[in-house]
CSV table of C-alpha atoms and ligand atoms in Angstrom, one decimal:
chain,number,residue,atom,x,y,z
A,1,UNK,CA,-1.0,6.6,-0.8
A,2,UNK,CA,0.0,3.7,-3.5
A,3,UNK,CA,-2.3,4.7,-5.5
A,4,UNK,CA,-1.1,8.3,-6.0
A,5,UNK,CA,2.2,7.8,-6.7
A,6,UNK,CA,4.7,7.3,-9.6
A,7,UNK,CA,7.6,5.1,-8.9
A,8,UNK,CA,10.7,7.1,-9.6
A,9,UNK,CA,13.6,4.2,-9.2
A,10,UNK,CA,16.2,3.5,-6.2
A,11,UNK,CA,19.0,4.9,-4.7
A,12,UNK,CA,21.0,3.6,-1.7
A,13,UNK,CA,18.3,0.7,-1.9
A,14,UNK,CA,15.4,3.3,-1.2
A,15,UNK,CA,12.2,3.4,-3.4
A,16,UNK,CA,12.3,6.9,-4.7
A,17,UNK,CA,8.4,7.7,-5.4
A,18,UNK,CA,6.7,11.5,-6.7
A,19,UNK,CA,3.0,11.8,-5.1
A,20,UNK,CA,0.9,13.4,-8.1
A,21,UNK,CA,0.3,16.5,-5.7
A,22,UNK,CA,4.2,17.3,-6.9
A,23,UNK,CA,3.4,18.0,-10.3
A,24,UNK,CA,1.1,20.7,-9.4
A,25,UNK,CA,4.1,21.8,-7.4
A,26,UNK,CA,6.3,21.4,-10.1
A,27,UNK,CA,4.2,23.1,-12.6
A,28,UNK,CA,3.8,25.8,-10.9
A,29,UNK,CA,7.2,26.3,-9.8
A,30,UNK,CA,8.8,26.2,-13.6
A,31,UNK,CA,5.5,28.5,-14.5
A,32,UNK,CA,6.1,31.0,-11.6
A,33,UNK,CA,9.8,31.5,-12.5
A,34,UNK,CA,9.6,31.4,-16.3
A,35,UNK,CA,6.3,34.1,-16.3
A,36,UNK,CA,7.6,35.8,-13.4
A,37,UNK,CA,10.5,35.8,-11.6
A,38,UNK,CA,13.1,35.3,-14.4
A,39,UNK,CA,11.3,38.1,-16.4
A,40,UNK,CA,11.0,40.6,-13.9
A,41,UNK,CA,15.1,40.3,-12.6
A,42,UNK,CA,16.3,39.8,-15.8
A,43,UNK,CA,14.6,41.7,-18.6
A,44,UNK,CA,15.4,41.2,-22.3
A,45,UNK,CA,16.3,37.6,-22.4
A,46,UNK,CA,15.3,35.6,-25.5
A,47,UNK,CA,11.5,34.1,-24.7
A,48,UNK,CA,12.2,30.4,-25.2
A,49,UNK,CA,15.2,30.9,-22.3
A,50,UNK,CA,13.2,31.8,-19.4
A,51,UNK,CA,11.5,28.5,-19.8
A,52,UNK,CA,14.3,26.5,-20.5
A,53,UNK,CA,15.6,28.2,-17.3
A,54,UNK,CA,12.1,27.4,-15.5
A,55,UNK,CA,12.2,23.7,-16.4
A,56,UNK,CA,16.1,23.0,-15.3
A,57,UNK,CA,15.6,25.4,-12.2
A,58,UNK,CA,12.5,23.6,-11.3
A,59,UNK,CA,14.4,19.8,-11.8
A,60,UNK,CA,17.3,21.4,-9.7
A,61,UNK,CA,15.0,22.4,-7.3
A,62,UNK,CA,13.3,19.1,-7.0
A,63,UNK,CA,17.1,17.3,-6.8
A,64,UNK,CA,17.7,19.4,-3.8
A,65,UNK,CA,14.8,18.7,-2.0
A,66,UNK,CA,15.6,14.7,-2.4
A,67,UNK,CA,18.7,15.3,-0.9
A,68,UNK,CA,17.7,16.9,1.8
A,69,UNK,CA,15.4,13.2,1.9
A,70,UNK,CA,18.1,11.0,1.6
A,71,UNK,CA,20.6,12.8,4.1
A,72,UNK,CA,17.4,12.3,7.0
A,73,UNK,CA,17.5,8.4,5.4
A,74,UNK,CA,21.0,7.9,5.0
A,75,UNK,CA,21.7,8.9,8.4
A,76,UNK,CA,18.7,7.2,10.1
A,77,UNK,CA,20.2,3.9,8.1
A,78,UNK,CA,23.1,4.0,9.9
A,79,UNK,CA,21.7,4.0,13.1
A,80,UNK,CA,19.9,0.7,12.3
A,81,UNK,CA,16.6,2.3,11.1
A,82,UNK,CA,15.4,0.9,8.1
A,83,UNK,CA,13.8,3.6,5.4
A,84,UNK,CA,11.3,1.9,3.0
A,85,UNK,CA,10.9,4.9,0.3
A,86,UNK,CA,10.9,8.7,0.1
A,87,UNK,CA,8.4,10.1,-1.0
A,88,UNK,CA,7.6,13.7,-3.1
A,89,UNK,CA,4.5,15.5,-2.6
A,90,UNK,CA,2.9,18.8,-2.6
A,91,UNK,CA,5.3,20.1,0.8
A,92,UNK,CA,8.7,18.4,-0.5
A,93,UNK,CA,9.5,15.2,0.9
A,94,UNK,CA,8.6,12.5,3.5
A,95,UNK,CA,11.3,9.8,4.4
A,96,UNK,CA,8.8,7.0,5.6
A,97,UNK,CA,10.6,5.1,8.4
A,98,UNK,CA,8.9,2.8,10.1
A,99,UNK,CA,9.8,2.6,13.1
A,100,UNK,CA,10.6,4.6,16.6
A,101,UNK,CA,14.2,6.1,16.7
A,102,UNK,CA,16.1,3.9,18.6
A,103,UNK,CA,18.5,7.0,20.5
A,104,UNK,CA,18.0,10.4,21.2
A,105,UNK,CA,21.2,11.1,19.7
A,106,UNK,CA,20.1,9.2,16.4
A,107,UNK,CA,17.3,11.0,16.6
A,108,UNK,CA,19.0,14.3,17.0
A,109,UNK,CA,21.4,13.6,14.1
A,110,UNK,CA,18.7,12.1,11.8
A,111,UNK,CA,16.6,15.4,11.8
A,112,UNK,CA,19.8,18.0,12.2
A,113,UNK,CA,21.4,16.6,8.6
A,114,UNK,CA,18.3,17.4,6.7
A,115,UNK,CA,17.9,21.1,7.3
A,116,UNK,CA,22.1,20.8,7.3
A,117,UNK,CA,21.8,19.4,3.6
A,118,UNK,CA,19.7,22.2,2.5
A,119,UNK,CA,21.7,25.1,3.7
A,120,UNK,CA,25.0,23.7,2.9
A,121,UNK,CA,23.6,23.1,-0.7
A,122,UNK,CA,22.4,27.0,-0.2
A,123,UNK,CA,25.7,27.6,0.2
A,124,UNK,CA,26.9,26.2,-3.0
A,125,UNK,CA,24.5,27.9,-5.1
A,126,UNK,CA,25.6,31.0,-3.6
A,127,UNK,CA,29.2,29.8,-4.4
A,128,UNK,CA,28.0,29.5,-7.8
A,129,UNK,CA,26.5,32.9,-7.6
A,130,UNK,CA,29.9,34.4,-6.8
A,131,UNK,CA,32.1,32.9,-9.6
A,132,UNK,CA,29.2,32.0,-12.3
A,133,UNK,CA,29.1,35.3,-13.8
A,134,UNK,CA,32.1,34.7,-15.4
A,135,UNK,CA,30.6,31.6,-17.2
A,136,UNK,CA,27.4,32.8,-17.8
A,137,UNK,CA,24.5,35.4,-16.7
A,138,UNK,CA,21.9,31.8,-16.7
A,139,UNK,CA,23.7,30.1,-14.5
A,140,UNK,CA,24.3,33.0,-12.5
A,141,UNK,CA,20.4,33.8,-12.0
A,142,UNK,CA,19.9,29.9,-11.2
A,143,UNK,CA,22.3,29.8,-8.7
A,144,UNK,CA,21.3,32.7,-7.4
A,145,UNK,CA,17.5,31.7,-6.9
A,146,UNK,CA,18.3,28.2,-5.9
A,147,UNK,CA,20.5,29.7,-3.2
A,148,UNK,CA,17.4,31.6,-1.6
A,149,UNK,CA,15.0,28.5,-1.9
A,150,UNK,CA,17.5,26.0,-0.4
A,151,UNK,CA,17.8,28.2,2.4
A,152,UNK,CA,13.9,29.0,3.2
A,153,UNK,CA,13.9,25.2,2.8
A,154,UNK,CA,16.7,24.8,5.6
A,155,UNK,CA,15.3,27.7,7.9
A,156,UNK,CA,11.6,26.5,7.6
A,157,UNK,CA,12.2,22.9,8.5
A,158,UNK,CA,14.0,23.9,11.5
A,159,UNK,CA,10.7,25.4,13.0
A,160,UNK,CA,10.0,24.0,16.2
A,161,UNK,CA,6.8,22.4,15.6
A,162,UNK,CA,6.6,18.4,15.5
A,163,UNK,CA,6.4,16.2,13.2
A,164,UNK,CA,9.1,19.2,11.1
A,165,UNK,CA,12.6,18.3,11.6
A,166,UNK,CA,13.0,21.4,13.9
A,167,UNK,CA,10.0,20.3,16.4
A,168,UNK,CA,12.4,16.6,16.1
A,169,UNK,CA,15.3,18.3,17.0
A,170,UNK,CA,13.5,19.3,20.2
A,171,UNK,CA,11.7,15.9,20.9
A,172,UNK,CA,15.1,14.4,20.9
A,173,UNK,CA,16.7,17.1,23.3
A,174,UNK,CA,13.8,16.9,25.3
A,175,UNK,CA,14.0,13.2,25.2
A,176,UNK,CA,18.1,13.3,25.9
A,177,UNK,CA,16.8,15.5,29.3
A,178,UNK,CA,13.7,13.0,30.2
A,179,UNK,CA,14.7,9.7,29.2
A,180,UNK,CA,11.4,9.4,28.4
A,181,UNK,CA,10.5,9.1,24.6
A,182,UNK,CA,6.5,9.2,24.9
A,183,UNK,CA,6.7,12.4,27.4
A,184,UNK,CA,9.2,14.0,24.6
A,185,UNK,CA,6.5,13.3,22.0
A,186,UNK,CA,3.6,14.7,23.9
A,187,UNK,CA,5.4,17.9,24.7
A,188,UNK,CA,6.8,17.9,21.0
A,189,UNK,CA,3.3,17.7,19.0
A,190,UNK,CA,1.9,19.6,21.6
A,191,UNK,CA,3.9,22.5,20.2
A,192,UNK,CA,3.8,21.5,17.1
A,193,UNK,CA,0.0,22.3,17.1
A,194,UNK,CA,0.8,25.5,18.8
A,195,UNK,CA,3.2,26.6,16.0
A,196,UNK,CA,0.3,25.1,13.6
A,197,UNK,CA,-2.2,27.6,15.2
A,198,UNK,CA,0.5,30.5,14.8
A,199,UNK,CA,0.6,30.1,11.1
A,200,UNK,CA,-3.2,29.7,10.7
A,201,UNK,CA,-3.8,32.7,12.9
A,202,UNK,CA,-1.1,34.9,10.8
A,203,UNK,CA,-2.4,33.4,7.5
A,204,UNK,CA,-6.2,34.9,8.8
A,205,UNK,CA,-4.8,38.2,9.9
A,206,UNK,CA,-2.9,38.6,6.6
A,207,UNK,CA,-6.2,37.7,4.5
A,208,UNK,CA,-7.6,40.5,6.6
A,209,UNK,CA,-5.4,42.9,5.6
A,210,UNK,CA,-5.7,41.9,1.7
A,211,UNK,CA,-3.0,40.2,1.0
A,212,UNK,CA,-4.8,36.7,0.0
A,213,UNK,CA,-1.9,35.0,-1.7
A,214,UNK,CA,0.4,35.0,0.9
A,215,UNK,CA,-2.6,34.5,3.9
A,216,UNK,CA,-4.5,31.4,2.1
A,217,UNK,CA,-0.4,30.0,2.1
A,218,UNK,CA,0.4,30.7,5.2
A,219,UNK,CA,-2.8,29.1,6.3
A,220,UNK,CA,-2.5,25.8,4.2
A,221,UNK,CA,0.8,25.5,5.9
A,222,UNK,CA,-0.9,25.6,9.5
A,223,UNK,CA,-3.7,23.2,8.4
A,224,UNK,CA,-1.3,20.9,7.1
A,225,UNK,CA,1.4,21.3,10.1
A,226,UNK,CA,-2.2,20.7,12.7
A,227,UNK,CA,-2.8,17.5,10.7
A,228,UNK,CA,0.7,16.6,11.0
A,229,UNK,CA,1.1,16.8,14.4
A,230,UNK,CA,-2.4,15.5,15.3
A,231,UNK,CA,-1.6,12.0,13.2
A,232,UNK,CA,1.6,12.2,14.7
A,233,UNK,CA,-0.2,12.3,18.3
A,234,UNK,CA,-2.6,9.2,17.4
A,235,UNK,CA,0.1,7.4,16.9
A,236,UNK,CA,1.6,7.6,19.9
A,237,UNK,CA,-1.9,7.2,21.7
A,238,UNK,CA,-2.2,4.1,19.9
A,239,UNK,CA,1.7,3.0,21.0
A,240,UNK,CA,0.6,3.7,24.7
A,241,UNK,CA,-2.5,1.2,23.8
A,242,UNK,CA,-0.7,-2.0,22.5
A,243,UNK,CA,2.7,-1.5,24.7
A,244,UNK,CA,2.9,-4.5,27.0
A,245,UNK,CA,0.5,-6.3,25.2
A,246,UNK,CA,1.6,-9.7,23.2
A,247,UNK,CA,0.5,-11.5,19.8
A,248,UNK,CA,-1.2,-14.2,21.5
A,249,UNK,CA,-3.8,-12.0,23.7
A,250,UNK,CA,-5.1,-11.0,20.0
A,251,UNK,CA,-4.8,-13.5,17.5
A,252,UNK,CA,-7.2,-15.6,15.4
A,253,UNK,CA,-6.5,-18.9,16.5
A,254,UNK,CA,-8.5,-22.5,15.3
A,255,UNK,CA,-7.4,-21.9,12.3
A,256,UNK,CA,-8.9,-24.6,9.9
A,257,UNK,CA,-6.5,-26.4,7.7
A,258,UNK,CA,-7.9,-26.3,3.8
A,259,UNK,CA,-6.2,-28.1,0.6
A,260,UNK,CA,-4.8,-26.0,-1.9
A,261,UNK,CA,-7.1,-28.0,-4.9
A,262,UNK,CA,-10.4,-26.5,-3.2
A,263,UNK,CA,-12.4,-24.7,-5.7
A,264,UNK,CA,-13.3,-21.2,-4.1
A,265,UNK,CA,-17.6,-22.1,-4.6
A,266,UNK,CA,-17.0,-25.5,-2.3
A,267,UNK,CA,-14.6,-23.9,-0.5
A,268,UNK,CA,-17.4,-20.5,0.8
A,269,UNK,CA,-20.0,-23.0,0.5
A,270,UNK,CA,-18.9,-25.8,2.6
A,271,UNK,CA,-15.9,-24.5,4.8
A,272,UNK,CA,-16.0,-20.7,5.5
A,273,UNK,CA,-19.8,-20.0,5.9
A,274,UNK,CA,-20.7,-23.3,8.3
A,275,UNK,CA,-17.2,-22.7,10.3
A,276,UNK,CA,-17.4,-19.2,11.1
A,277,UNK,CA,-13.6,-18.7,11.1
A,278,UNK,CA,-11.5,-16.2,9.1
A,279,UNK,CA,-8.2,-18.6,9.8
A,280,UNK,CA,-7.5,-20.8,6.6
A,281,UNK,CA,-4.2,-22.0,6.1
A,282,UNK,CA,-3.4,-24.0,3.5
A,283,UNK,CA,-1.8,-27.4,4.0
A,284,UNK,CA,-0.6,-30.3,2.7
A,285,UNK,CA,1.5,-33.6,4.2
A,286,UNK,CA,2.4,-31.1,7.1
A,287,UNK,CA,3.8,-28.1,4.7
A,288,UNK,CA,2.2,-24.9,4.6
A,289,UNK,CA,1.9,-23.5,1.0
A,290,UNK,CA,-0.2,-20.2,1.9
A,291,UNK,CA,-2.9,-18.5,3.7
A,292,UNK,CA,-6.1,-18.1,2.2
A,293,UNK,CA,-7.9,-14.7,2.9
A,294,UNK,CA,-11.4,-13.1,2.7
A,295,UNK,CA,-10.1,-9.8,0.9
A,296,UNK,CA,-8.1,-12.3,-1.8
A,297,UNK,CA,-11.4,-14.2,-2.1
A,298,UNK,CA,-13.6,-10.9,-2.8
A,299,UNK,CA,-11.0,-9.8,-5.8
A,300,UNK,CA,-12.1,-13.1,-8.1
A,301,UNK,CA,-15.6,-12.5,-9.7
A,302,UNK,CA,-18.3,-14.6,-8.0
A,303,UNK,CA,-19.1,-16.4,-11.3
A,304,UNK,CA,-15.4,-17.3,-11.5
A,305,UNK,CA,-15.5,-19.5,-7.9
A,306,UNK,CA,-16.0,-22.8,-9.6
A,307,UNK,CA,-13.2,-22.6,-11.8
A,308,UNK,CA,-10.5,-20.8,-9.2
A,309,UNK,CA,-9.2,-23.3,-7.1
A,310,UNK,CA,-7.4,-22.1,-3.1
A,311,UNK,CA,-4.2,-22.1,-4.2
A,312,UNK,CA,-4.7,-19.6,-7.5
A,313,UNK,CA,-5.9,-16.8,-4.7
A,314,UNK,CA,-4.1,-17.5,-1.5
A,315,UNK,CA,-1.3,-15.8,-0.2
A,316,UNK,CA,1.8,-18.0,-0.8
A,317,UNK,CA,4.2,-18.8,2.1
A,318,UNK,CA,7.0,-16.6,0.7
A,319,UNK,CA,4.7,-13.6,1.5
A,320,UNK,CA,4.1,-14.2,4.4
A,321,UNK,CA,5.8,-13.1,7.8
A,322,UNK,CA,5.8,-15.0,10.8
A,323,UNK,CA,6.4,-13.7,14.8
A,324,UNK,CA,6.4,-15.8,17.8
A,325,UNK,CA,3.1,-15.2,20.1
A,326,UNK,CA,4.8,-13.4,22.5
A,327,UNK,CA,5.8,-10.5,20.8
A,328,UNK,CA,5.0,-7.1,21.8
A,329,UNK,CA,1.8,-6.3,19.4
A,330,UNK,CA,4.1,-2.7,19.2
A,331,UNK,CA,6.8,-4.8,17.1
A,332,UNK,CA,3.8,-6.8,15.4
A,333,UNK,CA,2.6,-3.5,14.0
A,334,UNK,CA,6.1,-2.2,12.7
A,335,UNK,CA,6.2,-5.6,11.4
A,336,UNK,CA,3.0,-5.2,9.2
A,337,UNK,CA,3.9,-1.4,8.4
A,338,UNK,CA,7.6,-2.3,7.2
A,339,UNK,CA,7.0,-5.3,5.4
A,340,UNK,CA,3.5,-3.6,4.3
A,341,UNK,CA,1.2,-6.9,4.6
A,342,UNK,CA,-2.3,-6.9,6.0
A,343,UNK,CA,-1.4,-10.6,8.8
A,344,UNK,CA,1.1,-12.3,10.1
A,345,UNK,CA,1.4,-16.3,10.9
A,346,UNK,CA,1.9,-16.6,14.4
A,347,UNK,CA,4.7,-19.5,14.9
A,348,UNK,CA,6.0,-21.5,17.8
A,349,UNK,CA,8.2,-24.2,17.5
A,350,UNK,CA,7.4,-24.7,13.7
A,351,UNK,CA,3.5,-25.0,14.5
A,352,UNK,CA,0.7,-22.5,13.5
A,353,UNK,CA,-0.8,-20.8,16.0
A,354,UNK,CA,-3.0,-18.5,14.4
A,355,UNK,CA,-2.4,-15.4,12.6
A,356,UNK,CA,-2.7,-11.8,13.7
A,357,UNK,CA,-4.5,-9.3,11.3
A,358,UNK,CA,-4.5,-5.7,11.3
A,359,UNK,CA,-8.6,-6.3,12.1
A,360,UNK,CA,-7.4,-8.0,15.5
A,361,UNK,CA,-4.7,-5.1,16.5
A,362,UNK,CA,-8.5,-3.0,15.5
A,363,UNK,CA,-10.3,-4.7,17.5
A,364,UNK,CA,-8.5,-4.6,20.3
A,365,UNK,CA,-7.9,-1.3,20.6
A,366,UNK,CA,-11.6,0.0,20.0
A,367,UNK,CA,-12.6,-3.0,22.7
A,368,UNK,CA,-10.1,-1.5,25.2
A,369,UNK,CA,-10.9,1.7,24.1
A,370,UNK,CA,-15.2,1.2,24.7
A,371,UNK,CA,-14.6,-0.1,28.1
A,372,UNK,CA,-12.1,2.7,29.5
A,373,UNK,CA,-9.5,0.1,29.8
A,374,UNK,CA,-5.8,1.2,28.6
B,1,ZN,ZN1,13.6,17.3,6.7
């Protein structure tokens, strides 16, 4: 998703980032109300205003959705859940936070402030409505239309249907009844595809009838709600797959020790095709400086090996994370999704151990996977 994104800036020490599928949103939101809705309720204004109006009204639109964000990350924060960024796309916003809720009632609190945030912001614009007249008829017909869309925004979330904040709601009241997380979940997405299915099957039936704009909508929604909670599903599948199981069962170990002066020819040549391993710290006088990696070694061009030397390429020691080896491979993986690296060194008692790769967590799950084992 890096790719597709434009970095916006921070706010409460969260990356604010747009996903280029929001500009289509955006465009078409400022297009829709300057060519269609503002003309149509409020014939006779000067031509220039309705897109002056469509360009704020959009902007405002796009400030409420990000607070709607940032109340699900503000609130998740202070329940010790760290949020890395928010980002914008084509449906409004995703918080990503990466890990598990930690309570039911966090969890209930974190998804309730969201659709909370929209409606109460509903209700200023309608505030707004009420006394803006008086100031102007512009800020009236804003208000007015901002009002309706925070509140579609506040009702639709609330649908029942996992991963949505409604279908969280749910898993976390279900959870609160169960005590049991991964049973909440599988009941959650399990509806969540059911409400999914709803909206495809309306969307169908309303192509069927002839209306085509609101049916192919309708449908995307239920496509994109199926993926959703189908992603949402895997994950917890591949949860139930690593739980109980510890760094050390997985991880690369005999690692090979390599000078940081190596040139990257000798280095192929003599030390990583003959040995075999994909482990190559590198040391010096008993201090690790970095970790040298195949995927750093494929970005130099290959007539470029003689004159790169190891420690041009590797991964320096400040990038990397370390866990001990008997940490729950669940933990290993937030670890790798929060910090968003590709390995981590696996230390004991100040000594290397090996390192654990998102290849190994992989493997080991398509091995346990092929021979029926969970
Ligand atoms: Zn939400």
């Amino acid at each position: 998703m890096t790719g597709n994104t434009v970095r916006l800036g921070r706010i409460f020490g969260i990356e604010i980032k747009l996903d280029y599928s929001w500009f289509i949103v955006f465009i078409l939101t400022a297009w829709s109300l300057a060519g269609q809705y503002f003309p149509s309720m409020y014939p006779g204004w000067p031509r220039g205003v309705y897109w002056v109006m469509g360009a704020i009204t959009a902007v405002l639109f796009f400030l409420s959705v990000l607070a709607h964000e940032l109340a699900h990350s503000l609130v998740s924060q202070a329940f010790g859940v760290p949020v890395r960024d928010i980002t914008l796309f084509i449906f409004g916003g995703a918080a990503k936070i990466s890990e598990e809720p930690k309570t039911a009632r966090g969890e209930l609190l974190m998804a309730l402030v969201g659709p909370l945030t929209s409606l109460v912001i509903a209700a200023l614009f309608g505030l707004l409505w009420l006394v803006g007249g008086a100031v102007s008829p512009y800020l009236q017909a804003l208000a007015l239309w901002l009002a309706g869309i925070n509140v579609s925004l506040g009702l639709f979330n609330l649908i029942p249907g996992f991963p949505l904040d409604g279908g969280r709601v749910f898993r976390a009241i279900l959870w609160a009844i169960t005590g049991n997380l991964r049973l909440a979940t599988r009941i959650a997405t399990g509806l969540g595809r059911l409400v999914a299915s709803g909206f495809i099957f309306l969307g169908v039936w309303q192509i069927f009838g002839g209306n085509w704009t609101n049916g192919l909508w309708m449908a995307f929604i239920g496509w994109f709600l199926e993926n959703a909670a189908t992603v949402s599903y895997r994950r917890l599948a591949l949860r139930d797959m690593l739980a109980g199981h510890t760094a050390r069962e997985v991880m690369t170990s005999e690692c090979q020790f390599i000078h940081r002066g190596l040139t990257l020819d000798v280095f192929v040549d003599r030390v990583l095709l003959p040995s075999g391993r994909r482990c190559f710290p590198v040391q010096e006088g008993g201090q690790l400086h970095g970790l040298l990696t195949l995927h750093r070694i494929k970005k130099v061009p290959r007539q470029q090996w003689e004159s790169t030397r190891v420690e041009e390429v590797m991964i320096p020691r400040s990038e990397l994370k370390a866990v001990s080896p008997g940490e729950e491979l669940n933990v290993v993986f937030d670890r790798m999704t929060a910090e968003d690296v590709n390995q981590v060194l696996i230390i004991e008692d100040e000594r290397l151990l090996g390192i654990v790769a998102r290849d190994n967590l992989l493997n080991f799950i398509r091995t346990r996977a092929e021979l029926g084992l969970r």
